[in-house]
Each structure stands twice: as C-alpha cells, then as structure tokens.
XYZ file of C-alpha atoms in Angstrom:
761
model
C 70.093 243.365 -68.045
C 73.054 244.600 -70.089
C 76.510 244.943 -68.605
C 78.258 248.341 -68.454
C 80.185 249.117 -71.602
C 83.195 250.587 -69.786
C 85.530 248.302 -67.847
C 85.043 248.097 -64.098
C 87.915 248.313 -61.556
C 88.034 244.522 -61.514
C 89.666 243.042 -64.634
C 87.988 240.376 -66.714
C 87.164 237.366 -64.649
C 86.849 237.170 -60.878
C 90.547 237.800 -60.041
C 92.239 241.022 -58.983
C 96.001 241.143 -58.317
C 98.521 243.730 -57.252
C 101.182 244.970 -54.868
C 99.974 246.365 -51.518
C 101.918 247.342 -48.428
C 101.036 245.187 -45.378
C 101.820 245.970 -41.765
C 104.077 243.265 -40.336
C 105.459 244.453 -36.970
C 106.872 247.473 -35.197
C 110.410 246.674 -36.330
C 109.851 246.210 -40.052
C 106.670 248.280 -40.337
C 104.855 248.103 -43.722
C 106.265 245.554 -46.211
C 105.277 245.113 -49.840
C 103.290 241.945 -50.493
C 101.613 240.422 -53.570
C 97.821 240.193 -52.990
C 95.444 238.043 -55.036
C 91.632 238.435 -54.820
C 89.822 235.423 -56.292
C 86.473 233.639 -55.634
C 85.747 235.712 -52.525
C 89.150 234.914 -50.959
C 91.955 237.441 -50.400
C 95.408 235.801 -50.247
C 98.886 237.279 -50.107
C 102.451 236.193 -50.903
C 105.884 237.694 -50.412
C 106.592 237.535 -54.155
C 104.731 236.535 -57.289
C 106.921 233.451 -57.487
C 105.410 232.107 -54.248
C 101.922 231.869 -55.777
C 102.539 228.315 -56.885
C 103.629 226.867 -53.555
C 103.487 229.133 -50.463
C 100.498 231.195 -49.367
C 101.198 233.458 -46.393
C 97.541 234.014 -45.393
C 93.929 234.033 -46.616
C 90.700 235.792 -45.505
C 87.204 234.803 -46.564
C 85.505 238.052 -47.568
C 81.982 236.640 -47.035
C 82.332 237.223 -43.298
C 84.958 239.979 -43.335
C 84.664 243.686 -42.601
C 86.404 246.362 -44.653
C 87.176 249.746 -43.120
C 89.075 252.788 -44.405
C 91.547 254.594 -42.125
C 92.771 257.535 -44.232
C 93.596 258.453 -47.810
C 95.706 255.337 -48.480
C 95.203 252.955 -45.548
C 92.462 250.345 -45.100
C 91.832 247.359 -42.807
C 90.362 243.914 -43.528
C 89.291 241.700 -40.617
C 87.242 238.526 -40.246
C 86.360 239.275 -36.612
C 88.756 236.604 -35.365
C 92.525 236.226 -35.389
C 93.051 237.515 -38.929
C 93.346 241.254 -39.475
C 95.255 242.885 -42.354
C 96.388 246.491 -42.060
C 97.091 247.522 -45.646
C 98.335 250.664 -47.404
C 98.059 251.489 -51.096
C 100.564 253.567 -53.050
C 98.001 256.324 -53.633
C 94.368 257.204 -52.987
C 93.293 256.072 -56.458
C 94.910 252.676 -55.996
C 93.310 252.299 -52.555
C 89.887 253.086 -54.032
C 90.348 250.444 -56.729
C 91.148 247.817 -54.090
C 88.198 248.894 -51.889
C 85.833 248.653 -54.847
C 87.133 245.230 -55.870
C 86.990 243.965 -52.289
C 83.427 245.182 -51.730
C 82.219 243.588 -54.957
C 83.957 240.319 -54.122
C 82.519 240.373 -50.603
C 78.956 240.899 -51.903
C 79.341 238.068 -54.383
C 80.798 235.752 -51.724
C 77.936 236.515 -49.327
C 75.404 235.855 -52.073
C 76.993 232.546 -52.987
C 77.048 231.479 -49.331
C 73.350 232.360 -48.913
C 72.440 230.393 -52.025
C 74.413 227.394 -50.812
C 72.510 227.524 -47.503
C 69.196 227.187 -49.354
C 68.463 223.494 -49.721
C 66.390 222.393 -52.662
C 65.792 223.897 -56.080
C 64.922 227.512 -56.646
C 61.304 228.458 -56.274
C 59.377 228.216 -59.477
C 56.609 230.777 -59.960
C 54.610 228.218 -61.868
C 55.030 225.512 -59.258
C 51.907 223.337 -59.214
C 52.202 222.900 -55.434
C 50.748 226.329 -54.787
C 47.325 225.624 -53.270
C 44.438 227.146 -55.182
C 42.841 230.203 -53.728
C 45.911 231.081 -51.676
C 46.955 234.029 -53.829
C 50.378 232.519 -54.657
C 50.245 233.491 -58.327
C 49.217 237.044 -57.532
C 51.968 237.490 -54.948
C 54.599 236.002 -57.277
C 53.472 238.298 -60.095
C 53.793 241.261 -57.757
C 57.349 240.249 -56.812
C 58.346 239.783 -60.463
C 56.926 243.209 -61.310
C 58.955 244.795 -58.509
C 62.109 243.045 -59.759
C 61.488 244.302 -63.307
C 61.123 247.831 -61.962
C 64.385 247.534 -60.050
C 66.076 246.186 -63.160
C 64.929 249.141 -65.242
C 66.270 251.540 -62.619
C 69.655 249.797 -62.710
C 69.598 250.125 -66.511
C 69.078 253.857 -66.078
C 72.004 254.012 -63.658
C 74.121 252.060 -66.125
C 73.314 254.579 -68.858
C 74.281 257.389 -66.534
C 77.525 255.537 -65.822
C 78.287 255.356 -69.538
C 77.789 259.077 -69.854
C 79.921 259.768 -66.788
C 82.666 257.517 -68.153
C 82.499 259.191 -71.553
C 82.702 262.695 -70.156
C 85.306 261.583 -67.613
C 87.509 260.191 -70.390
C 87.186 263.433 -72.316
C 88.109 265.361 -69.204
C 91.151 263.151 -68.637
C 92.266 263.640 -72.245
C 92.003 267.383 -71.820
C 94.006 267.205 -68.614
C 96.624 265.007 -70.326
C 96.942 267.586 -73.083
C 97.469 270.269 -70.476
C 100.024 268.062 -68.732
C 101.891 267.581 -72.068
C 102.500 271.306 -72.188
C 105.027 270.620 -69.439
C 103.787 273.297 -67.100
C 106.067 273.725 -64.166
C 105.622 274.809 -60.637
C 102.269 275.089 -58.918
C 100.184 274.871 -62.127
C 101.522 271.417 -62.927
C 100.755 270.128 -59.442
C 97.220 271.437 -59.662
C 96.634 269.741 -63.031
C 97.907 266.399 -61.709
C 95.689 266.755 -58.629
C 92.640 267.449 -60.807
C 93.453 264.451 -62.989
C 93.708 262.229 -59.958
C 90.376 263.483 -58.631
C 88.723 262.835 -61.991
C 89.991 259.272 -61.972
C 88.704 258.812 -58.418
C 85.315 260.189 -59.470
C 85.114 257.695 -62.353
C 86.009 254.792 -60.032
C 83.372 255.878 -57.510
C 80.715 256.065 -60.248
C 81.579 252.551 -61.376
C 81.400 251.345 -57.788
C 77.935 252.909 -57.428
C 76.670 251.074 -60.507
C 78.151 247.794 -59.298
C 76.595 248.289 -55.870
C 73.174 248.852 -57.471
C 73.618 245.724 -59.560
C 74.560 243.734 -56.470
C 71.544 245.112 -54.670
C 69.273 243.867 -57.423
C 70.970 240.452 -57.372
C 70.595 240.194 -53.610
C 66.949 241.256 -53.828
C 66.304 238.529 -56.381
C 68.097 235.917 -54.282
C 66.311 236.857 -51.049
C 63.003 237.051 -52.871
C 63.408 233.429 -53.886
C 64.204 232.442 -50.313
C 61.184 234.303 -48.960
C 58.907 232.811 -51.577
C 60.118 229.319 -50.738
C 59.594 229.954 -47.019
C 56.113 231.329 -47.681
C 55.302 228.368 -49.879
C 56.406 225.971 -47.126
C 54.174 227.774 -44.606
C 51.212 227.589 -46.990
C 51.681 223.895 -47.570
C 51.988 223.264 -43.842
C 48.790 225.222 -43.152
C 46.918 223.262 -45.811
C 48.137 219.998 -44.278
C 47.054 221.129 -40.810
C 43.619 222.172 -42.078
C 43.141 218.839 -43.823
C 44.271 216.978 -40.708
C 41.947 218.996 -38.485
C 38.991 218.423 -40.756
C 39.760 214.709 -40.925
C 39.969 214.532 -37.131
C 36.640 216.338 -36.849
C 35.006 213.824 -39.191
C 36.478 210.919 -37.237
C 35.300 212.528 -34.004
C 31.745 212.805 -35.336
C 31.865 209.214 -36.592
C 32.935 207.961 -33.160
C 30.208 210.008 -31.494
C 27.548 208.538 -33.776
C 28.868 205.032 -33.137
C 28.830 205.573 -29.398
C 25.372 207.114 -29.527
C 24.048 203.983 -31.181
C 25.698 201.804 -28.548
C 24.369 203.970 -25.726
C 20.834 203.834 -27.109
C 21.077 200.039 -27.363
C 22.191 199.809 -23.748
C 19.401 202.144 -22.727
C 16.845 199.942 -24.461
C 18.158 196.904 -22.581
C 17.868 198.770 -19.283
C 14.330 199.976 -20.202
C 15.455 203.534 -19.757
C 15.413 206.069 -22.582
C 18.521 208.007 -23.359
C 17.767 211.703 -23.522
C 19.745 213.885 -25.867
C 19.380 216.316 -28.692
C 20.903 213.852 -31.141
C 23.668 216.224 -32.132
C 26.799 217.882 -30.896
C 29.308 217.171 -28.196
C 30.127 218.124 -24.649
C 30.155 221.834 -23.956
C 33.459 223.472 -23.161
C 33.452 226.799 -21.381
C 37.159 227.333 -21.931
C 40.351 225.480 -22.622
C 41.314 225.263 -18.965
C 37.951 224.093 -17.640
C 36.777 221.450 -20.075
C 33.758 219.257 -19.456
C 34.421 215.587 -20.118
C 31.552 213.282 -21.006
C 33.136 210.402 -19.122
C 33.108 212.426 -15.921
C 29.380 212.949 -15.659
C 28.603 215.077 -12.643
C 26.000 213.744 -10.252
C 23.085 215.951 -9.141
C 23.649 217.941 -5.982
C 20.347 216.909 -4.421
C 17.517 214.373 -4.651
C 13.793 215.081 -4.520
C 11.233 212.579 -3.255
C 7.459 212.908 -2.768
C 6.468 214.264 0.619
C 4.749 212.062 3.206
C 0.952 211.760 2.876
C 0.546 213.497 6.243
C 1.398 216.812 4.582
C -1.501 216.437 2.133
C -4.008 215.563 4.874
C -3.519 218.808 6.738
C -6.148 220.786 4.857
C -6.097 223.621 7.358
C -2.326 223.987 7.283
C -0.249 226.682 5.642
C 0.432 224.328 2.762
C -3.167 224.191 1.641
C -3.339 227.907 2.088
C -0.281 228.276 -0.053
C -1.729 226.050 -2.760
C -5.017 227.908 -2.868
C -3.151 231.196 -2.903
C -0.973 230.128 -5.806
C -3.977 228.824 -7.699
C -5.851 232.058 -7.220
C -2.832 234.034 -8.317
C -2.419 231.993 -11.459
C -6.125 232.173 -12.233
C -6.285 235.920 -11.781
C -3.262 236.441 -13.998
C -4.603 234.170 -16.678
C -7.977 235.846 -16.768
C -6.620 239.395 -16.544
C -7.506 241.441 -19.672
C -3.925 242.597 -20.300
C -4.765 244.833 -23.234
C -6.873 247.170 -21.104
C -5.443 249.893 -18.877
C -6.670 248.789 -15.449
C -6.205 252.234 -13.928
C -8.780 253.749 -16.308
C -11.636 251.272 -16.633
C -13.914 253.856 -18.218
C -11.388 254.647 -20.974
C -12.335 253.460 -24.437
C -10.472 250.344 -25.438
C -8.505 250.983 -28.628
C -7.937 248.122 -31.063
C -4.494 246.577 -30.741
C -2.057 246.844 -33.606
C -1.863 243.680 -35.648
C 1.732 242.482 -35.786
C 3.211 240.664 -38.749
C 3.593 236.900 -38.564
C 5.839 236.333 -41.591
C 9.025 237.674 -43.108
C 10.622 236.713 -46.454
C 12.041 233.198 -46.417
C 15.745 232.808 -45.827
C 17.591 232.437 -49.175
C 19.464 229.204 -49.725
C 22.964 230.606 -50.174
C 25.734 228.082 -49.612
C 28.779 229.418 -47.767
C 31.262 227.385 -45.774
C 31.542 228.746 -42.238
C 34.831 226.922 -41.681
C 36.406 228.691 -44.680
C 36.023 231.980 -42.809
C 36.369 230.887 -39.188
C 39.581 228.878 -39.632
C 41.571 232.134 -39.722
C 39.869 233.434 -36.564
C 40.856 230.806 -33.979
C 41.402 232.478 -30.608
C 40.133 235.879 -31.739
C 37.356 238.020 -30.352
C 34.242 237.429 -32.451
C 33.088 241.058 -32.355
C 36.317 242.075 -34.136
C 35.964 239.598 -36.994
C 34.372 241.010 -40.174
C 31.632 238.553 -41.078
C 29.336 238.572 -44.119
C 25.595 238.755 -43.515
C 25.342 235.130 -44.672
C 25.943 234.085 -41.062
C 23.626 236.693 -39.552
C 19.956 236.792 -38.784
C 18.047 239.965 -39.729
C 17.894 241.459 -36.249
C 20.480 243.357 -34.212
C 21.943 242.490 -30.829
C 19.707 245.193 -29.330
C 16.635 243.410 -30.660
C 18.022 240.107 -29.416
C 18.250 241.623 -25.922
C 14.647 242.773 -26.230
C 13.682 239.140 -26.851
C 14.338 238.537 -23.151
C 10.815 239.950 -22.736
C 9.231 237.051 -24.656
C 7.819 235.750 -21.360
C 7.302 239.049 -19.551
C 4.134 237.647 -17.994
C 6.368 235.776 -15.535
C 7.417 239.141 -14.120
C 3.767 240.253 -14.155
C 2.904 237.238 -11.998
C 5.929 237.814 -9.784
C 4.742 241.359 -9.130
C 1.484 239.992 -7.659
C 3.050 237.431 -5.310
C 2.583 237.959 -1.572
C 5.696 236.007 -0.609
C 9.183 236.959 -1.725
C 10.082 233.267 -1.939
C 7.223 232.607 -4.348
C 8.283 235.699 -6.281
C 11.768 234.257 -6.511
C 10.402 231.194 -8.334
C 8.899 233.348 -11.060
C 12.015 235.523 -11.376
C 14.185 232.399 -11.644
C 11.868 230.949 -14.295
C 12.099 234.252 -16.187
C 15.904 234.082 -16.123
C 15.691 230.611 -17.711
C 12.990 231.456 -20.261
C 15.205 233.894 -22.158
C 17.265 230.955 -23.455
C 14.316 229.112 -24.986
C 14.478 231.321 -28.090
C 18.067 230.231 -28.798
C 17.613 226.480 -29.188
C 17.486 226.605 -33.023
C 18.947 230.081 -33.543
C 22.454 229.522 -34.924
C 22.518 232.855 -36.771
C 24.575 235.754 -35.451
C 22.732 239.033 -34.756
C 24.075 242.225 -36.304
C 26.636 244.065 -34.196
C 24.975 247.402 -33.370
C 26.658 250.618 -34.446
C 27.732 252.980 -31.695
C 24.723 255.093 -30.763
C 22.232 252.672 -32.351
C 18.981 252.297 -30.388
C 15.958 250.038 -30.345
C 12.602 250.664 -28.737
C 9.929 248.063 -28.050
C 6.706 249.798 -27.051
C 4.186 247.169 -25.941
C 2.453 249.305 -23.343
C -1.037 248.798 -24.757
C -0.664 245.068 -25.352
C 1.535 244.018 -22.448
C 1.992 247.057 -20.252
C 5.733 247.666 -20.759
C 8.119 249.897 -22.676
C 11.658 248.831 -23.537
C 14.661 250.850 -24.766
C 18.151 249.617 -25.759
C 21.177 251.678 -26.770
C 24.664 250.672 -27.901
C 26.770 252.631 -25.415
C 30.234 251.277 -26.319
C 31.824 249.799 -29.414
C 35.098 248.282 -28.122
C 34.224 246.399 -26.058
C 30.688 246.200 -27.490
C 28.202 247.008 -24.729
C 24.441 247.575 -24.834
C 22.310 249.163 -22.103
C 18.689 248.027 -21.708
C 15.867 249.538 -19.648
C 12.278 248.276 -19.321
C 9.500 249.768 -17.234
C 6.127 248.084 -16.794
C 2.776 249.416 -15.653
C 2.382 246.171 -13.699
C 4.829 247.034 -10.986
C 8.294 246.020 -12.161
C 11.402 247.466 -13.813
C 14.115 245.536 -15.633
C 17.542 246.913 -16.542
C 20.802 245.431 -17.739
C 24.070 246.302 -19.444
C 25.521 243.391 -21.379
C 28.983 243.104 -22.898
C 29.387 240.025 -25.064
C 32.794 238.329 -25.018
C 33.270 235.508 -27.492
C 36.074 233.171 -28.508
C 36.359 230.766 -31.411
C 38.092 227.589 -30.202
C 38.172 225.613 -33.460
C 35.566 222.952 -32.652
C 33.122 225.334 -31.046
C 32.316 228.984 -30.413
C 31.879 230.246 -26.845
C 29.755 233.328 -26.164
C 30.079 234.759 -22.654
C 27.643 237.573 -21.785
C 29.196 239.815 -19.141
C 27.044 242.072 -16.993
C 24.316 242.005 -14.367
C 20.557 241.947 -14.882
C 18.368 243.818 -12.370
C 14.650 243.291 -11.694
C 12.978 245.685 -9.227
C 9.402 245.214 -7.984
C 7.328 248.009 -6.507
C 5.478 245.601 -4.239
C 7.829 244.826 -1.355
C 10.606 246.845 -3.021
C 12.383 243.583 -3.828
C 15.545 244.020 -5.921
C 16.839 240.925 -7.779
C 20.089 240.481 -9.716
C 21.544 237.652 -11.799
C 23.955 237.030 -14.657
C 23.765 235.028 -17.864
C 25.386 231.656 -18.578
C 27.753 230.697 -21.395
C 26.308 229.880 -24.811
C 28.261 227.385 -26.929
C 27.817 226.814 -30.674
C 29.059 223.347 -31.641
C 30.081 221.682 -34.923
C 31.728 224.749 -36.455
C 34.004 222.590 -38.622
C 31.691 219.846 -39.808
C 28.162 218.699 -39.072
C 24.989 220.535 -38.199
C 25.353 223.523 -35.905
C 23.690 223.192 -32.515
C 23.587 225.301 -29.369
C 24.040 224.447 -25.717
C 23.773 226.530 -22.541
C 25.954 225.704 -19.565
C 26.959 227.284 -16.299
C 25.361 228.472 -13.087
C 23.150 231.417 -12.135
C 22.661 232.918 -8.708
C 19.435 234.927 -8.505
C 19.744 237.101 -5.405
C 17.076 239.181 -3.655
C 19.121 242.005 -2.140
C 16.160 243.195 -0.071
C 15.424 239.964 1.814
C 18.590 237.931 1.277
C 16.717 235.120 -0.514
C 18.726 233.249 -3.114
C 18.109 230.758 -5.923
C 21.020 228.772 -7.317
C 20.332 227.491 -10.847
C 22.540 225.001 -12.651
C 22.484 224.529 -16.443
C 23.871 221.063 -17.113
C 26.012 220.813 -20.273
C 24.830 218.209 -22.739
C 26.510 214.782 -22.591
C 26.009 211.633 -24.638
C 26.883 209.622 -21.539
C 24.089 211.084 -19.448
C 20.752 209.311 -19.142
C 19.220 212.454 -17.726
C 17.011 214.773 -19.718
C 18.878 217.036 -22.158
C 19.269 220.778 -21.504
C 18.356 220.218 -17.886
C 18.112 223.064 -15.381
C 17.789 222.553 -11.630
C 17.699 224.958 -8.745
C 16.829 225.490 -5.096
C 15.205 228.586 -3.582
C 16.566 229.363 -0.118
C 15.971 232.106 2.397
C 18.719 234.212 3.947
C 19.345 231.483 6.548
C 20.005 228.835 3.906
C 16.739 226.960 4.435
C 15.303 225.441 1.238
C 11.706 226.369 0.379
C 11.295 225.437 -3.294
C 12.969 223.147 -5.797
C 12.922 224.098 -9.478
C 13.535 221.690 -12.320
C 12.995 221.543 -16.039
C 14.777 222.387 -19.292
C 15.783 225.752 -20.691
C 14.195 224.977 -24.052
C 10.800 223.622 -22.930
C 9.432 224.253 -19.438
C 10.184 224.829 -15.745
C 8.384 223.410 -12.698
C 8.636 224.176 -9.006
C 7.826 222.133 -5.920
C 7.309 223.226 -2.338
C 9.889 221.705 0.021
C 8.284 220.141 3.081
C 11.345 218.599 4.660
C 15.041 218.235 3.888
C 17.668 215.843 5.205
C 21.157 214.532 4.507
C 21.257 211.039 3.093
C 21.073 208.979 -0.013
C 24.052 208.303 -2.221
C 27.350 209.971 -1.667
C 27.936 212.968 -3.854
C 31.110 214.610 -5.032
C 34.145 214.008 -2.789
C 32.130 211.623 -0.619
C 29.665 214.233 0.609
C 26.104 213.094 1.144
C 23.438 214.593 -1.073
C 20.560 216.580 0.321
C 17.173 214.861 0.050
C 14.186 217.189 -0.327
C 10.644 215.950 0.358
C 8.425 218.031 -1.907
C 4.796 218.457 -2.853
C 3.629 217.699 -6.356
C 5.464 219.774 -8.964
C 3.600 222.642 -10.622
C 4.436 224.130 -13.978
C 5.562 227.736 -13.751
C 6.630 228.292 -17.376
C 6.298 226.586 -20.754
C 7.723 227.657 -24.075
C 5.350 229.001 -26.703
C 5.238 226.844 -29.857
C 6.892 228.200 -32.990
C 4.730 229.451 -35.829
C 4.234 227.346 -38.927
C 7.141 227.695 -41.334
C 9.514 229.045 -38.680
C 12.371 226.922 -40.034
C 12.408 229.076 -43.201
C 12.264 232.299 -41.147
C 15.421 231.826 -39.057
C 13.378 229.978 -36.368
C 11.993 233.301 -35.157
C 9.300 233.329 -32.486
C 6.162 235.428 -32.865
C 7.823 238.265 -30.950
C 11.052 238.044 -32.961
C 9.120 238.237 -36.239
C 7.665 241.575 -35.178
C 10.875 243.120 -33.843
C 12.135 244.473 -37.171
C 8.711 245.495 -38.472
C 8.817 249.095 -39.690
C 7.104 251.580 -37.355
C 6.430 255.290 -37.599
C 7.829 257.711 -35.055
C 10.844 255.710 -33.887
C 14.231 257.414 -33.500
C 16.424 257.815 -36.615
C 18.994 255.606 -34.837
C 16.525 252.725 -34.362
C 17.603 249.293 -35.610
C 14.484 249.118 -37.785
C 16.025 251.866 -39.945
C 19.354 250.066 -40.442
C 19.641 249.554 -44.227
C 21.904 246.479 -44.362
C 19.685 244.648 -41.904
C 16.586 245.547 -43.908
C 18.206 244.399 -47.160
C 19.118 241.077 -45.574
C 15.564 240.565 -44.326
C 14.336 241.184 -47.884
C 16.708 238.498 -49.191
C 19.085 240.914 -50.994
C 22.226 239.616 -49.326
C 24.823 240.913 -51.817
C 23.482 244.440 -51.441
C 23.331 243.930 -47.681
C 27.019 242.978 -47.573
C 27.980 246.092 -49.543
C 25.821 248.282 -47.310
C 27.276 246.664 -44.194
C 30.789 247.563 -45.339
C 29.693 251.156 -46.007
C 28.191 251.534 -42.533
C 31.249 250.037 -40.839
C 33.600 252.332 -42.763
C 31.440 255.330 -41.873
C 31.633 254.322 -38.233
C 35.429 254.053 -38.462
C 35.696 257.560 -39.937
C 33.538 258.980 -37.135
C 35.578 257.113 -34.523
C 38.882 258.422 -35.924
C 37.506 261.967 -35.881
C 36.351 261.486 -32.298
C 39.787 260.150 -31.347
C 41.457 263.199 -32.908
C 39.204 265.480 -30.895
C 39.927 263.511 -27.739
C 43.674 263.686 -28.430
C 43.509 267.469 -28.852
C 41.705 267.768 -25.520
C 43.843 265.212 -23.710
C 46.661 267.619 -22.848
C 44.253 269.977 -21.104
C 42.428 267.138 -19.365
C 45.625 265.549 -18.113
C 46.964 268.831 -16.866
C 43.834 269.283 -14.777
C 43.421 265.864 -13.171
C 45.979 263.591 -14.856
C 43.287 261.418 -16.471
C 42.572 261.403 -20.231
C 38.880 261.613 -21.119
C 36.834 260.013 -23.867
C 34.535 262.495 -25.501
C 31.778 259.981 -26.389
C 28.708 259.852 -24.160
C 25.570 257.792 -24.659
C 22.484 259.794 -25.551
C 19.789 258.181 -23.372
C 21.898 256.466 -20.724
C 24.449 257.889 -18.294
C 27.441 256.129 -16.785
C 27.462 255.796 -13.010
C 28.259 253.341 -10.244
C 25.644 250.694 -9.519
C 24.611 250.948 -5.885
C 23.968 247.200 -5.620
C 26.946 245.642 -7.417
C 29.441 248.509 -7.365
C 29.988 248.110 -11.133
C 30.304 251.024 -13.544
C 27.145 250.754 -15.644
C 24.920 252.833 -17.894
C 21.494 253.610 -16.411
C 18.580 255.175 -18.258
C 18.454 258.913 -17.562
C 15.062 259.545 -19.176
C 13.897 261.721 -22.040
C 13.456 259.188 -24.829
C 9.709 258.716 -24.629
C 9.141 262.479 -24.261
C 11.266 263.030 -27.357
C 9.179 260.456 -29.207
C 5.907 262.089 -28.127
C 7.148 265.442 -29.477
C 8.971 263.960 -32.503
C 12.131 265.763 -31.379
C 15.162 263.795 -32.544
C 17.608 266.686 -33.101
C 20.202 265.215 -30.729
C 20.345 261.841 -32.477
C 23.555 261.200 -34.445
C 23.539 260.294 -38.139
C 24.790 256.707 -38.043
C 22.987 255.187 -41.034
C-alpha cells in the first residue's frame, strides 16, 4: 500500500518535538517546556539543552489516555500518578500534537501486542493445518478481507491527496489576499479562514492515518486470532486421536478379559453367557454401571415340593388345565375370520411383501459425524440417511404390535393375575426387534401420520401422529376387535456420551381390556447403542418397568439387567414378579428380551438363602414348572441385507392405496432410501426439513401476532398448532398432559376425505 504523497503532521522518522506549555502548580501556573515524542514515549525537559542529561518526566503512550479540554488545552494521563495538563499556542498547534500523539499511541499499542505474541507469525501455508479442517479456506477469506480493506485505504489516500492539493491552493489564495494588507475586520476574517483551512487539512491527514492504523491493527489481530484458532484445532486433533487410541485399548482389554473369563468358565464347567460384543451399559454419567460390581438377583426360585403336584383336585391343577385350554383355543382360533359374522364370506387376505431392496454398501464413518455432537440432543443433530433405516419413528412405534397376540390372549384370561403375565410379556416383546437394529429411524415431520390397518388379518387398527416437533412426540392409538385398546404418547430423549448413545423414551403406555375393565400402564426402559467410536455397534436394554393394573392394584416389577462381561448369567436377562395389591407373589417371570419369556406359578415364598444387597436376605420362591409365554419369531432369510427387518417391519413401508397424504409411506426421502438412492434421499431430506422450518417460522409469526391478545385475556401465550387426529388433555390415570385419539380418521379414510390434512411432503 502506497504512502500518502503529502507530509503528515509527524516529521520524517518517529520523533516529534516542540514547545508546549505545561501546568506546574497554582503559583507558577503554565510553564513552557520542551516535549519530545519518540518510540511511543512522551518526555519533557525545561530546555533543549537538558535533552542530553536530565529528563523531567516520561509517559508511555501505549497505556495512556488523551483528552481535549478546549481549543488549546489537552490532557495526557497513564491512569496512575502521571498526568500532564498541556496547552498549545494555538488550536492548529494543539491539533498537530493530538494527531502525533494518537498515531504514536496506536503504534505503541500495536508493538506491545506483537511483543505479547510468543512464537513466529502465523503462516497461511503452514503444513500443521490438519486436512479437512477448512484452514486454507478460512485463511483465504481473511486475506481477501484484508485486501478489500487495503483498497479502501488506498481510496481514502487518494481523497487525501486531492484534499491536500485543493487545500494548498486555497491557502495560496488566502495568502495572496493577506498580502494585500487588508486592515480591520476583513484581515481578521481572512486569517481566521486560513487557520480553519489548515485545521481541515490536518484533520484529513489524521483521518487517513487512523484508517491506515486500523488496517494495521486488523492485520495484527487477524494473525493472533489465526494462531489461536490453529492452536485450538491442533489440540482438538490431539484429543480425538487420544480418545480413539483409548477406545482401541479399551476394546483390546475387553477382548483379553473375555478370553480369560471364558477360560475360567470352562474350568468351572459353567458357560459364560454374553453377546460377544460391547461393554457395560451406562444410563447416564452420574449412575454408571460397573462390571466389577455385578448386582445379585433379588430373589431365588426353586422347584415346588412334590406335594403340590399330587393334588390333582386342587386349584393348581385347575389353573393348569385352564391355562392349557386358553392357549389351545387361542392357537386354534381362525384369526383371519370375523367371529361376530360367521356367515360372512371370507375374503382372501392381502399378500404382504417379504423383501425390500438390499442395503447399499456405502462406507461412512459414524465417529466423524458424532464427535462434534457429544452431549447434544440427538433429535437436533442433522444426520444423513446413511445412518437411518427406511422407516419412520411412527412405523417403529407400530412395531410394538409385532406380538399383538399376547394381548389377544390376555383379553381371554379369567384371572387378572394371569392377564398381567401376558401384558408383562408384551411389554418385553417390543424390544426383541431391536437386537440387531442399529439404524436410526427417520424423525417424523410435524403432522406426519402412519396407519397400520390389520383388522382383517389380526383384528386391530393402529394410528400414529407426530403431535410435537420440539420436543419430538408421537401419539399412538390401537383398537382391537378382540377386546383391548392400546395407547401411548412417546417423547424420545437421547444423549451422545462419546462411547455410547443413550435413548430414553419418555411417556406412559396404556392397555385397557373390555373384559374386567382392567387398565394397565407401564413405561419403556433405556436403550443404549455401544461402540460408537470403534468396533461393531451393538444394542443393550437396561432399566426397570413397573406394569400396574390400576383396576385391581396388581403389579409386576420387571428388571432388565445390563450386559456385563463379568456375569455368568444369561445375557439380556429379564426377571420379574407378579404381585397382588397386598404384595403377595403369584407368578415369577424370567427370560431374555431378545428370545423368550417364561412364567411360573408361585406356590410358596420365604426369606432365606444368601444375603442380598446390604445384608438383606433374598426371597425364595417355590414355583411350578416354567411355561413359555412368548418366543421371538425367527428372522426371514436374508434379513441381514434388509436392515434386520422382521416380517412385519418389511411390510410397514409398503405402498397402499387410500392412506392419508401425510402417511409415512408417502414420504419421498424415506422411499428413495428404501430404493437405494441415498444421495437423492439426502437432498430430499434437506428439502423437507427446510420446508418444515419455513412453515414453523410462519406459524411462530402468527402466534406472535396473536400473543398480545391472548396475554391480555388470560396472561398465557398460546401456540397455534394443534394435532389433527389427537387432542391434548389430562390423563385421568397418570395426571400427565397427553394427546388422546379424538376419532374421525377411519371415517375420513372410508370417504376419502383428506381436505384437512396439511401439505408436509
């Protein structure tokens, strides 16, 4: 950048000298002193002769403040004991000193900042910039901004040249007028104009110098910021490498210990059960499960005494025969026929698809995306479809009905305690579909719906709707011709912890049976996805479920044991006890959430056996022979190439006529992903999300315009979004604010009337 062609107020070099009046005391007042400004220091002497030996005082301008009192006076202070009250001979002279002092102060501050920066200046071509971090792009952007600033200063410098040129011409003209020796008032006016012109020229020069200093400071600070940013990048890379190395060492130690544990198990003639992958499940950072602290079971079951089996006329034999007859009748029941109309012609059932296109083999590192999301809410993280499975969260909720026949059997039970066993088994069965499913379902758009009409095949109709976006919440309602209704509203909270991903479903599930009017509620447990950083992903379920019959007071407490390499118990174990309202145990349930559940009738219970936690004795239950209440259906051939979908899951996204325009089957990005066109699916996913944001912003503007009126009426702002098929109300059982099906969907489908459905796709 070229320097101005006209001389600045500061002479050549960095030194400015001159006589200035300095306030001394109230007796002597202002005294003339010789001031020297050099290298950011302002010094003064009584005479010029003292410069070689006696300095009367010095102020460092880097930390000083400069203020102007009036036309000729100005003050310089360093904020401490040194303060100079100075007075120039005229306003022009004062302005020259102010300009020189400000320039010297800026230069001194810049030099001090540069001296504080340790190390060499940042080099844009430094090879230490990690690849893929955008360092080159950001540096190029900074350099472009500096070039733009430089060009603007060049323009200002050109303007300064013109101002100086015209100012000199004006001064010459004024000098010519002054040479005419005008007397009186005219001469005073001409001298005043000349002085103002000189002041204007000095101010213009000061403006140009200030702009130049601004550019210099911007360049200096830019280098400091770039060096700080570079240091942060390098530190992050080191932390990522360290974390990945620790994860690999952790996996190596786990494998080594697994081999040692299996060897010990072989010596003890006891097999070590485990999925052969993963680590202990952590629900949160404050409540971590440690493998070394394996928790003992809360109770022990032993076979009942033979005397119970000999009493053929007792209630036990009656119970067994009753259960057998129930199971037999349910197994032999022709479920595809409407039992209420035996004379009605049986229509052929629709053949559902059993295959979808194979999952493409696209390699994408999950850690490369998730490492920037530690501690964040998963629903707010934009994820490519590469980590999804081609179904939505609404369809995933509908998969809870995979083993709906458990509720069919429960609806036929004579005893509420027997019914509780089936309901508890149903609550466990919904997790069996997750054992290999590491893909993330699509987050539904607000207002998205999904219907699952299996009335002819299985006697039920299911409807889901996304009723809230932040937090994401889905309402689900199922009604069955076989005497039961299921409803739930689930909000999924999730946190990425670095090593694992925790998914916490929030909400209550309700099952209501017409027979006996029994009303059951329970919640879901925590799902944990392990090996996010390195290794093969695997899923674990952990936590506790209380299934409560609010009609009778019966209760079943289920415990999902987190997986542990140290445990010799079966992996993915689930245990539970069915008790009546008085706390008496009637059934014991045991099994695994990925394979099967069994129940045993309790004949007698007692305190004894080994001491449990905190020295308490475990309860010993004498039970009859265990009976299987639920077993997982085997996967279809080739399921590993179809996202490990079950037969029901494969049919969930099958196109159907007559569904609502908001149905998940009509979602284009999900359909493109199922067809294997993932790049197009990612682009379509971004389009849908941006469309949803535009609609949300419009809805927020409408709500803001109505908020003043709403607040003036009741003091509470209102949200103007309401679900279409569900209405928000207070649950009479739990007291929670939930969305309950208000009806109308199936009538709208029968008439093909979808005018009220929003355009979300």
